[in-house]
PDB file of C-alpha atoms in Angstrom:
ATOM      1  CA  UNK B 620     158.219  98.820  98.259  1.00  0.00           C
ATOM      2  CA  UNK B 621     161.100  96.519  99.056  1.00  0.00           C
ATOM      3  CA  UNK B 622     161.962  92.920  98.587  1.00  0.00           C
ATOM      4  CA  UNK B 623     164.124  90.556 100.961  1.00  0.00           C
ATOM      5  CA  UNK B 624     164.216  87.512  99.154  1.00  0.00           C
ATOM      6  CA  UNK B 625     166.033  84.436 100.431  1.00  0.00           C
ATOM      7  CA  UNK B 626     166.334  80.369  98.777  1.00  0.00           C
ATOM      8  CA  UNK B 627     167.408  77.836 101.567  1.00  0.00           C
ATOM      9  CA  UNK B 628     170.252  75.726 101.895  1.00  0.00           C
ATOM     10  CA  UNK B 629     169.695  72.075 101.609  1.00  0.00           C
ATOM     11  CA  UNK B 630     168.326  69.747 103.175  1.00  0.00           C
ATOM     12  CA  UNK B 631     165.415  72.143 103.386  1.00  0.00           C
ATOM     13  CA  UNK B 632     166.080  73.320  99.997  1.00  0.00           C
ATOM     14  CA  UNK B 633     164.802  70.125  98.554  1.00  0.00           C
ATOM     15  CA  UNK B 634     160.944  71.341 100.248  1.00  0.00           C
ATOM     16  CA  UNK B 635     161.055  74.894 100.318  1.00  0.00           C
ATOM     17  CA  UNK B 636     161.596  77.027  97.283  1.00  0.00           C
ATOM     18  CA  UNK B 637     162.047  80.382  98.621  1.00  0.00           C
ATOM     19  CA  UNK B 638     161.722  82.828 101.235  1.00  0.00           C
ATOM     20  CA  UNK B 639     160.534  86.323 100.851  1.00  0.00           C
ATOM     21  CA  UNK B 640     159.474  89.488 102.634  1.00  0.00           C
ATOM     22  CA  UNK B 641     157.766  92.478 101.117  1.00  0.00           C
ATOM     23  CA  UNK B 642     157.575  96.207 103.145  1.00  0.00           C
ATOM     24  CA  UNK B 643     155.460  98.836 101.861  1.00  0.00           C
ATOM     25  CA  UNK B 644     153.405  97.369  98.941  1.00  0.00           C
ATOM     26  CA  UNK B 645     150.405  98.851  97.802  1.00  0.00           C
ATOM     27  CA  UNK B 646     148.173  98.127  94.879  1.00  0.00           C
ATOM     28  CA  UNK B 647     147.439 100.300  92.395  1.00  0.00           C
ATOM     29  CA  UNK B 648     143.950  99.138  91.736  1.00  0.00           C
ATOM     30  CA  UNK B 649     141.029  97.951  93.907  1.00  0.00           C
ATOM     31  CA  UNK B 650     141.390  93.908  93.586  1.00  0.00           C
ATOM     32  CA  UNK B 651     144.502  91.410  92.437  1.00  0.00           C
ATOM     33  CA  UNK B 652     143.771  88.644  91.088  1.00  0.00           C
ATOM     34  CA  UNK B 653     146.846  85.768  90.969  1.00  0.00           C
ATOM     35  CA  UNK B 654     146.800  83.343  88.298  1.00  0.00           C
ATOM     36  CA  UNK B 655     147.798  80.102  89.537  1.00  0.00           C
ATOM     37  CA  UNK B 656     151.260  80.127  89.427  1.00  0.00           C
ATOM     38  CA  UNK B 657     152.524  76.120  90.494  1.00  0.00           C
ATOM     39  CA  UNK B 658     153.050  77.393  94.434  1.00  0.00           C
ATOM     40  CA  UNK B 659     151.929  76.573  97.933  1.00  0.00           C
ATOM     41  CA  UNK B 660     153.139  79.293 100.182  1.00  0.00           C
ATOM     42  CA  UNK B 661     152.581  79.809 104.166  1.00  0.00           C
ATOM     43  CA  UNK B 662     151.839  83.549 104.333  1.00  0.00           C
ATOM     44  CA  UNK B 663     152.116  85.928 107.574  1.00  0.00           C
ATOM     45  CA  UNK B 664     151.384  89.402 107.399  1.00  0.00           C
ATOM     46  CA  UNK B 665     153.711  91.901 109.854  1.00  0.00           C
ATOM     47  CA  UNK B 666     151.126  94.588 109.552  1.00  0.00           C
ATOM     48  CA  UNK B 667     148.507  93.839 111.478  1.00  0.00           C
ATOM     49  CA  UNK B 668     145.746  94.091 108.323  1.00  0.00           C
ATOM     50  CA  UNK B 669     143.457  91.715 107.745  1.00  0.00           C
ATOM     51  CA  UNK B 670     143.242  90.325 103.965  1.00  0.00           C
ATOM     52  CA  UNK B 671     140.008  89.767 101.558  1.00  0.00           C
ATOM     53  CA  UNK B 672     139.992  86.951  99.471  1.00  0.00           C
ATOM     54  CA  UNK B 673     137.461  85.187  97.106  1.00  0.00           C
ATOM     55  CA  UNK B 674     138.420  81.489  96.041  1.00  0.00           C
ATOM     56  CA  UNK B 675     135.564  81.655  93.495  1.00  0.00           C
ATOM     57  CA  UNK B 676     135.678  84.924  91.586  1.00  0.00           C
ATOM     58  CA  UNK B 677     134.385  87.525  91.791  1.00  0.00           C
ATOM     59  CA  UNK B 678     130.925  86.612  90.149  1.00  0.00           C
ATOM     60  CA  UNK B 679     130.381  84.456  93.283  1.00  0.00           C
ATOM     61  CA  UNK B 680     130.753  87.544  95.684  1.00  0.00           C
ATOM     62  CA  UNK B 681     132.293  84.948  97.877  1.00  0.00           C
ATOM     63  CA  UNK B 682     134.651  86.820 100.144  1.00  0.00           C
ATOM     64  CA  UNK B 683     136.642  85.393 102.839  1.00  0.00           C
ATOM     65  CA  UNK B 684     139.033  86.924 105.625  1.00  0.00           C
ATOM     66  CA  UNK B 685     142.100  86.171 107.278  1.00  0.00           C
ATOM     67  CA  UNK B 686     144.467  87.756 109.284  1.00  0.00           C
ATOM     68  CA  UNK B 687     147.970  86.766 110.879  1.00  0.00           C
ATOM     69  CA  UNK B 688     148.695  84.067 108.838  1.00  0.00           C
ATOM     70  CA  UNK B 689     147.357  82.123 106.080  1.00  0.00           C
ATOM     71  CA  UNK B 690     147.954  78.847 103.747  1.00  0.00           C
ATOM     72  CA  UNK B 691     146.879  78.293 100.572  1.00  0.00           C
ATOM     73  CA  UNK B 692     147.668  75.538  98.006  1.00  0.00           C
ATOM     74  CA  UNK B 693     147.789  74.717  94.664  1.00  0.00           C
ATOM     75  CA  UNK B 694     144.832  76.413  92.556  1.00  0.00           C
ATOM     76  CA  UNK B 695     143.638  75.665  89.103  1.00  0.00           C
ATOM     77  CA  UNK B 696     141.994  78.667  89.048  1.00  0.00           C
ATOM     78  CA  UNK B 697     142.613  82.600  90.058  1.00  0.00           C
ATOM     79  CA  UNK B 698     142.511  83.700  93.585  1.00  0.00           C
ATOM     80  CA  UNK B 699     141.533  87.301  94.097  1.00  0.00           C
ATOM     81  CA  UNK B 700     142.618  89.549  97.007  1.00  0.00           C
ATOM     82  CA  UNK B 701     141.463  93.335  97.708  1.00  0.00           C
ATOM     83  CA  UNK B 702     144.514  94.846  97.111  1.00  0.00           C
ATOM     84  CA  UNK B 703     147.028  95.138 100.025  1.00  0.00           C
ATOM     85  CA  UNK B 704     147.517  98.754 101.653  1.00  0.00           C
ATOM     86  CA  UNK B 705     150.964  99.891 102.911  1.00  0.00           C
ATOM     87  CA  UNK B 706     151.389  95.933 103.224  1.00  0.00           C
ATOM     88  CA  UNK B 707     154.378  94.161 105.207  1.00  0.00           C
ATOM     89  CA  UNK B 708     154.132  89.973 104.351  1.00  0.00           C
ATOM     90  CA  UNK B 709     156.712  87.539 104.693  1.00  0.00           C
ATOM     91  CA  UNK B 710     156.104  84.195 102.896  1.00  0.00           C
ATOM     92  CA  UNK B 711     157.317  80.726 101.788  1.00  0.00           C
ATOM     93  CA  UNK B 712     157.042  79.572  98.549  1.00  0.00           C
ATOM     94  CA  UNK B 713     157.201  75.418  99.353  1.00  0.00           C
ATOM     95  CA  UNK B 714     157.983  73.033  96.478  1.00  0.00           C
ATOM     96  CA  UNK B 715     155.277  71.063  94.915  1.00  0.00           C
ATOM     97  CA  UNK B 716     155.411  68.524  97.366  1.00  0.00           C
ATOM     98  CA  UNK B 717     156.897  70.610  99.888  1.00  0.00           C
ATOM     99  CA  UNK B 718     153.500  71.472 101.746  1.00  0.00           C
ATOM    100  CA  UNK B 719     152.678  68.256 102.222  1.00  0.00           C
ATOM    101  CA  UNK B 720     156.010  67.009 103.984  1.00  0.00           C
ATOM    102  CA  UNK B 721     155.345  70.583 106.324  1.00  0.00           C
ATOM    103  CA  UNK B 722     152.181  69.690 107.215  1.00  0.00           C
ATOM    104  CA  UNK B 723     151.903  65.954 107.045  1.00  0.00           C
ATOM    105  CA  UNK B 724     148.441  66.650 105.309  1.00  0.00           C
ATOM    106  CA  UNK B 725     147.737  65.304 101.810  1.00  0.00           C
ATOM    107  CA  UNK B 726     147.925  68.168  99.749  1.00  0.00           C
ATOM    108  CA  UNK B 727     144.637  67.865  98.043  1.00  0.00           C
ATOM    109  CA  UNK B 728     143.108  69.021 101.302  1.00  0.00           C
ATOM    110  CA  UNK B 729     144.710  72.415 100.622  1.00  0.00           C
ATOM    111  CA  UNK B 730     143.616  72.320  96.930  1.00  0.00           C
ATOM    112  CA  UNK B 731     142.004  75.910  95.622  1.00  0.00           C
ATOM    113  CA  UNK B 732     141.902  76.541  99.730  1.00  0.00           C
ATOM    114  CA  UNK B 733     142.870  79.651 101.864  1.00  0.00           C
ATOM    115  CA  UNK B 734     143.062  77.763 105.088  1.00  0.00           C
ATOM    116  CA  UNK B 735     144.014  80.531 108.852  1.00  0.00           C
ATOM    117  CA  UNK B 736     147.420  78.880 109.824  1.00  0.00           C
ATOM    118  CA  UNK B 737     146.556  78.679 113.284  1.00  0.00           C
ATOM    119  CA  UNK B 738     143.568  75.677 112.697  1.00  0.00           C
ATOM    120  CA  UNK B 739     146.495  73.716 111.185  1.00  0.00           C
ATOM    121  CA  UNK B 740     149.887  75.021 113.293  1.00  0.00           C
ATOM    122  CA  UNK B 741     147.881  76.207 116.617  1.00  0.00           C
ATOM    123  CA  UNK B 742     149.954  78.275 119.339  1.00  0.00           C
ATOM    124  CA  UNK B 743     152.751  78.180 117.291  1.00  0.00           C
ATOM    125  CA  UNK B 744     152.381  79.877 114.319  1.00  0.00           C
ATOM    126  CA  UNK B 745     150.970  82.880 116.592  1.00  0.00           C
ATOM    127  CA  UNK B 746     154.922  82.707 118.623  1.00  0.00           C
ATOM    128  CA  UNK B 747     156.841  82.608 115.130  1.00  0.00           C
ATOM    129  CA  UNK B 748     154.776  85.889 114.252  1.00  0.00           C
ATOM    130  CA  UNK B 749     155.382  87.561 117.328  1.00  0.00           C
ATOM    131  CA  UNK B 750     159.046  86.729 117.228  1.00  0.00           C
ATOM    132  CA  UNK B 751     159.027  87.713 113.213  1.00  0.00           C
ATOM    133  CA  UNK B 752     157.761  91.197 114.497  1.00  0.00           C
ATOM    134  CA  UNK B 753     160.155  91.316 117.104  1.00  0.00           C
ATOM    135  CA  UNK B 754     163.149  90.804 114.619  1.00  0.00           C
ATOM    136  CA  UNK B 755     164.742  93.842 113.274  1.00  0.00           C
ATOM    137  CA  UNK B 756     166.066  92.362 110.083  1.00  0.00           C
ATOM    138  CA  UNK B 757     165.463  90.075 107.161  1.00  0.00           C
ATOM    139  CA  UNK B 758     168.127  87.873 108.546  1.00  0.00           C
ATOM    140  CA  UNK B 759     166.821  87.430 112.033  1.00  0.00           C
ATOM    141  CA  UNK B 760     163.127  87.007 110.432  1.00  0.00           C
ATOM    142  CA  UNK B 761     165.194  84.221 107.898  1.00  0.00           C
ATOM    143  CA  UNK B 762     166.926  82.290 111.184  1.00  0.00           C
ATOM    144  CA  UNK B 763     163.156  81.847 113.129  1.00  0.00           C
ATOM    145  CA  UNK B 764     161.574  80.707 109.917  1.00  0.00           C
ATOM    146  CA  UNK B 765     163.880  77.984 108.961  1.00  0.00           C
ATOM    147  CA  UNK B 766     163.841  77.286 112.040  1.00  0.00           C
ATOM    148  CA  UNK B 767     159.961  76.685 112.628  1.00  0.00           C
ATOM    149  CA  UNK B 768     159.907  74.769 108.516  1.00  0.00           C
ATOM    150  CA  UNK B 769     162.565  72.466 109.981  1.00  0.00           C
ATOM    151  CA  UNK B 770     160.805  71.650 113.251  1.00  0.00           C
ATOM    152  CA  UNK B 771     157.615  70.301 110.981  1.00  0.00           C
ATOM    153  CA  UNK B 772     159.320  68.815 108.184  1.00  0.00           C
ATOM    154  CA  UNK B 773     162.284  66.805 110.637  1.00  0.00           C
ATOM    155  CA  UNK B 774     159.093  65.103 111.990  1.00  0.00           C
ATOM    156  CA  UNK B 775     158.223  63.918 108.679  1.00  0.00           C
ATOM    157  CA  UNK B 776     158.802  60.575 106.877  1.00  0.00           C
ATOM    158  CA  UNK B 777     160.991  62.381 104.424  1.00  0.00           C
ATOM    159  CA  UNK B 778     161.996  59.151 102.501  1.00  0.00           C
ATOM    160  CA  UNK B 779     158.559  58.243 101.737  1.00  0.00           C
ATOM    161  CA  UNK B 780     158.808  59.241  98.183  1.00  0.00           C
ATOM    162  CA  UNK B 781     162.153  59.725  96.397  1.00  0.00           C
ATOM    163  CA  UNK B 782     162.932  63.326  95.623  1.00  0.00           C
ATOM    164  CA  UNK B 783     164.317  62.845  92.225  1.00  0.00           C
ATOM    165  CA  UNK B 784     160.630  61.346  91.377  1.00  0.00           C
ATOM    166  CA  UNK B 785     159.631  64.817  91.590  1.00  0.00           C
ATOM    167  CA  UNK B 786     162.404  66.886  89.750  1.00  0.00           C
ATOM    168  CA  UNK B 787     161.494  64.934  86.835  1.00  0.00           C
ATOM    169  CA  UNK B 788     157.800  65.262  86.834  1.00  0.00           C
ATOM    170  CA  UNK B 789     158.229  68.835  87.486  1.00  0.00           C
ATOM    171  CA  UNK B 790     159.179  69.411  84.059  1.00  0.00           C
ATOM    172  CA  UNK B 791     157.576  66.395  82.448  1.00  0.00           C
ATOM    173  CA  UNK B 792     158.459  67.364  79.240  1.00  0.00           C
ATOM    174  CA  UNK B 793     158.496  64.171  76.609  1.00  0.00           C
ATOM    175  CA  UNK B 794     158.668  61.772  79.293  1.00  0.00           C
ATOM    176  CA  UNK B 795     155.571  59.463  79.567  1.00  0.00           C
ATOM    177  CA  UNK B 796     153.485  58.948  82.410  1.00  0.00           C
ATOM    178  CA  UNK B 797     153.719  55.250  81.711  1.00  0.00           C
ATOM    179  CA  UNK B 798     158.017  55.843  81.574  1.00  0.00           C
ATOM    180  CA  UNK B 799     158.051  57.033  85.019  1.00  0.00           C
ATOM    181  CA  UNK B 800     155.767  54.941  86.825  1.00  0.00           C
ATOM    182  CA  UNK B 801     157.692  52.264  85.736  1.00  0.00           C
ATOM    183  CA  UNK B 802     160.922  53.851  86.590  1.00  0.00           C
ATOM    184  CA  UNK B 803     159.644  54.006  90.120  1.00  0.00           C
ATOM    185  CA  UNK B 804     158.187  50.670  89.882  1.00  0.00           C
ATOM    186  CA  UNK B 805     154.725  51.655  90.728  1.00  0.00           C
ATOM    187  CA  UNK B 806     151.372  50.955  88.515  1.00  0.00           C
ATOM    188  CA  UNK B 807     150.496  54.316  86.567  1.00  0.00           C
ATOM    189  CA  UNK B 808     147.604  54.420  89.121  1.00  0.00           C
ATOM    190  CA  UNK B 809     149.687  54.288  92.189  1.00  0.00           C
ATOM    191  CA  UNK B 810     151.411  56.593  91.198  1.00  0.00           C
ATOM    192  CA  UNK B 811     148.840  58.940  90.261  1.00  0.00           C
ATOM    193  CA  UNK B 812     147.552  58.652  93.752  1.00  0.00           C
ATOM    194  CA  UNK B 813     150.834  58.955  95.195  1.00  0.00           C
ATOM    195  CA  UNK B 814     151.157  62.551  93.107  1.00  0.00           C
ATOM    196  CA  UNK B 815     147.437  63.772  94.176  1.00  0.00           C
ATOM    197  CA  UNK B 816     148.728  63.036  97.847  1.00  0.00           C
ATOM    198  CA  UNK B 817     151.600  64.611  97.690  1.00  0.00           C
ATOM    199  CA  UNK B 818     151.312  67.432  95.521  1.00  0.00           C
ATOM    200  CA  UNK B 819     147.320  67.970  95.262  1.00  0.00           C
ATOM    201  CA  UNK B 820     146.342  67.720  91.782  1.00  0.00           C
ATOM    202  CA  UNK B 821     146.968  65.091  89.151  1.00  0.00           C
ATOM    203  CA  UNK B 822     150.605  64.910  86.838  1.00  0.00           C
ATOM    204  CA  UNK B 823     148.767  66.096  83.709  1.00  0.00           C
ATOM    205  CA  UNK B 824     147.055  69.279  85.740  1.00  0.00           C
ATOM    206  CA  UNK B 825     150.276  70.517  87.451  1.00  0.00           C
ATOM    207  CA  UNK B 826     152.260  70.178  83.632  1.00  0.00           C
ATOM    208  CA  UNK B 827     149.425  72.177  82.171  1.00  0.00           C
ATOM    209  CA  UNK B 828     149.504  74.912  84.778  1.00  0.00           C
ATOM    210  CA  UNK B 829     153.257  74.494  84.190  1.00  0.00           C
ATOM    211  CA  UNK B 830     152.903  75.315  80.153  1.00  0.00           C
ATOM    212  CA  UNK B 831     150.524  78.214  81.392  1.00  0.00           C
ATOM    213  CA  UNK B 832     153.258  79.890  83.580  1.00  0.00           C
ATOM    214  CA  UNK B 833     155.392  79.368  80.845  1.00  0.00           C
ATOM    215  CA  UNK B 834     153.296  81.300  78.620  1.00  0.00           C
ATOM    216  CA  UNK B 835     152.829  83.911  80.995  1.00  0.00           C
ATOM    217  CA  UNK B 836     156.303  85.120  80.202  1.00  0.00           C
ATOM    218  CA  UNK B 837     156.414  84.955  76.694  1.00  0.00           C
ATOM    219  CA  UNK B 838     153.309  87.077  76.311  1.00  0.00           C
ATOM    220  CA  UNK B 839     154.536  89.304  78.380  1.00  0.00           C
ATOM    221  CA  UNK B 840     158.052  89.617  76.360  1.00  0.00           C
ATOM    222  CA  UNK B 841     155.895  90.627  73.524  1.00  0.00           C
ATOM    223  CA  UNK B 842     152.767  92.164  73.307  1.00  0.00           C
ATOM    224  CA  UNK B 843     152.156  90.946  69.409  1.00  0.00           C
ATOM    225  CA  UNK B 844     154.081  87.695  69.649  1.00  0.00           C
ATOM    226  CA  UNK B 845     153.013  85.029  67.529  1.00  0.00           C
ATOM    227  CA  UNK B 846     149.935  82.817  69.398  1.00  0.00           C
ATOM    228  CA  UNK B 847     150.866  80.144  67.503  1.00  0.00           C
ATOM    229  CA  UNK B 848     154.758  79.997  67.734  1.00  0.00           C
ATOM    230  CA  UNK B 849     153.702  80.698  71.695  1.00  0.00           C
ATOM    231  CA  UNK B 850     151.377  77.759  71.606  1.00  0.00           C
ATOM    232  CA  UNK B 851     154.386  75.235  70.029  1.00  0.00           C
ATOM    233  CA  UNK B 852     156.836  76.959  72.905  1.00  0.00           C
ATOM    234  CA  UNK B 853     154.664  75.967  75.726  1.00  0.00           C
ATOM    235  CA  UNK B 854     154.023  72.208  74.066  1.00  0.00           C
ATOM    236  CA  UNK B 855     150.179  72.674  73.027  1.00  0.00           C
ATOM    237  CA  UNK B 856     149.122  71.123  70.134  1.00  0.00           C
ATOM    238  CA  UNK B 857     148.066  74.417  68.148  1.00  0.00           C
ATOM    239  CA  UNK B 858     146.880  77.716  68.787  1.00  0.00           C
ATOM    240  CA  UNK B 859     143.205  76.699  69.494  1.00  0.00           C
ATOM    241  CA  UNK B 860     143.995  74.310  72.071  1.00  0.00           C
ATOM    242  CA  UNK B 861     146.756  76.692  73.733  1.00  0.00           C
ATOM    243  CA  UNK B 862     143.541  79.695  74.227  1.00  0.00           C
ATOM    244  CA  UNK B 863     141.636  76.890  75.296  1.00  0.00           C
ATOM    245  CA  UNK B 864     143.850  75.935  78.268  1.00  0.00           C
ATOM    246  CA  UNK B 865     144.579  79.152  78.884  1.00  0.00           C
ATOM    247  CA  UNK B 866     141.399  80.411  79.346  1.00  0.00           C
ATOM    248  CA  UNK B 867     140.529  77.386  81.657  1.00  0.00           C
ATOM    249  CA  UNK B 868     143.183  78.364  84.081  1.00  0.00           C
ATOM    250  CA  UNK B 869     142.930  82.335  83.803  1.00  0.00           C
ATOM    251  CA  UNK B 870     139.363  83.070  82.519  1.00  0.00           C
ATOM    252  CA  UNK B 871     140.614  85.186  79.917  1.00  0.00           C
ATOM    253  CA  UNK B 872     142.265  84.853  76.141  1.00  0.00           C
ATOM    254  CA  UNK B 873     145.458  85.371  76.284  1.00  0.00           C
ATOM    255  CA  UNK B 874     145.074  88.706  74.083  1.00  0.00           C
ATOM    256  CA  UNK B 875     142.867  89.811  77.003  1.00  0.00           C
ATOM    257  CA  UNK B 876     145.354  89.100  79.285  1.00  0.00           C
ATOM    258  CA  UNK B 877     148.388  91.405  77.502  1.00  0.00           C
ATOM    259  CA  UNK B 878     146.157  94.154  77.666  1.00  0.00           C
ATOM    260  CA  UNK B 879     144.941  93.674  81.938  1.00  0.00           C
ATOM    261  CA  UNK B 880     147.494  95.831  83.822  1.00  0.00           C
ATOM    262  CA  UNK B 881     149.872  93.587  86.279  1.00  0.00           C
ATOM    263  CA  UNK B 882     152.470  93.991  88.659  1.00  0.00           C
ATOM    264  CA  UNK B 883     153.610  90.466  88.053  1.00  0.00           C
ATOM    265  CA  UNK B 884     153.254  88.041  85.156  1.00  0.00           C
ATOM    266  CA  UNK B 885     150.909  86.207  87.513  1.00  0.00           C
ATOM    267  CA  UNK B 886     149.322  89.404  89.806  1.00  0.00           C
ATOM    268  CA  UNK B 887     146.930  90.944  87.511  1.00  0.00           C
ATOM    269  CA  UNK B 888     144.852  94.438  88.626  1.00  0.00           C
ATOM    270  CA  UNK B 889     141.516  96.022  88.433  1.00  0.00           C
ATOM    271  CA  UNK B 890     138.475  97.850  89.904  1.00  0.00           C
TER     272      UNK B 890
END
């Protein structure tokens, strides 16, 4: 497999986190399941193979399919895929708030969603992927997609919220919900609503899936690491609140989850 990965100057920077394109990947088992990992990408697939996806688990036996190109936003809970053959994918990780400012859609209608691009973006999103296919390099591919993000976000009210707001609440840290609210000059409730808009879930969710992904790497630097020095890493209270939150977002202990074979912290496998 190979991986072409490019991060955006500014301004575009400040909505799109990266951009990335991987050739050849195949999974080693029969389904992937993705832990939500903080990210709302726009995916389109240079392969022509459709993909199989359940939103619900896999005890639902929900599956859904798409093909040429796909959104999804920001999930509190694991999305599962049949695992990719010989796949080609190129992809853009957005911001928190970066989907929204694409789209012009609150993001909480994206929410724990695979959405086909094409009900959202229409004939255009179908051009961009013919002229991605027509590229022959990463850098050509890089040129039309910045160009396309640009095109949508330019016709966005880009000063509706101020950036900064969101730099801090991305890593809320010991700052108070109440602190920054009033730093912005908004009620605590206007802001919340202003944050479900524009990122699709509430402050406290998005830090707690942020303390999860933090996690993530820690058990994986270690596979007997201390669950309770992880737990006062992360900022959980104590051990039994830290399995409890982790099992809410992944559906598994985190013991269970440094055993699970994975290609990435976040892309776990099985049959």
């Amino acid at each position: 497999m190979q991986i072409d990965f490019h991060i955006p100057e500014y301004p575009l920077r400040k909505y799109v986190k990266s951009i990335f394109c991987y050739r050849g990947y195949s999974g080693g088992k029969k389904y992937e399941m993705i832990i939500p990992d903080c990210a709302q990408q726009l995916i389109i697939e240079l392969d022509g193979n459709s993909r199989i996806f359940n939103e619900f688990g896999l005890a639902e036996r929900s599956f859904g399919k798409v093909r040429c190109s796909w959104i999804y936003g920001l999930f509190s809970r694991p999305l599962t895929y049949v695992s990719e053959k010989n796949a080609t994918t190129m992809c853009v990780q957005f911001e928190p708030h970066g989907l929204y400012m694409f789209s012009g859609i609150p993001a909480m209608e994206f929410s724990n969603k695979v959405i086909e691009s094409e009900l959202l973006l229409g004939s255009s999103i179908q051009l961009l992927r013919e002229q991605l296919l027509a590229s022959t390099s990463f850098d050509q591919r890089v040129f039309l997609m910045e160009a396309y993000l640009n095109s949508f976000i330019n016709k966005q009210n880009t000063e509706a919220l101020p950036f900064d707001v969101f730099l801090r609440y991305q890593y809320f840290g010991r700052n108070t919900l109440k602190k920054i609210s009033e730093d912005c000059g908004w009620s605590q409730r206007h802001f919340i609503s202003l944050f479900h808009q524009y990122i699709g879930t509430t402050p406290k969710k998005l830090q707690n899936l942020q303390k999860i992904n933090q996690s993530l790497g820690l058990l994986n630097e270690s596979k007997s690491g201390d669950m309770t020095g992880i737990a006062a890493i992360c900022g959980f209270f104590d051990q039994s609140h830290f399995i409890k939150n982790f099992k809410s977002v992944t559906g598994m202990t985190p013991r269970e989850y440094r055993i699970t074979v994975k290609n990435y912290p976040n892309v776990l496998e099985f049959d």
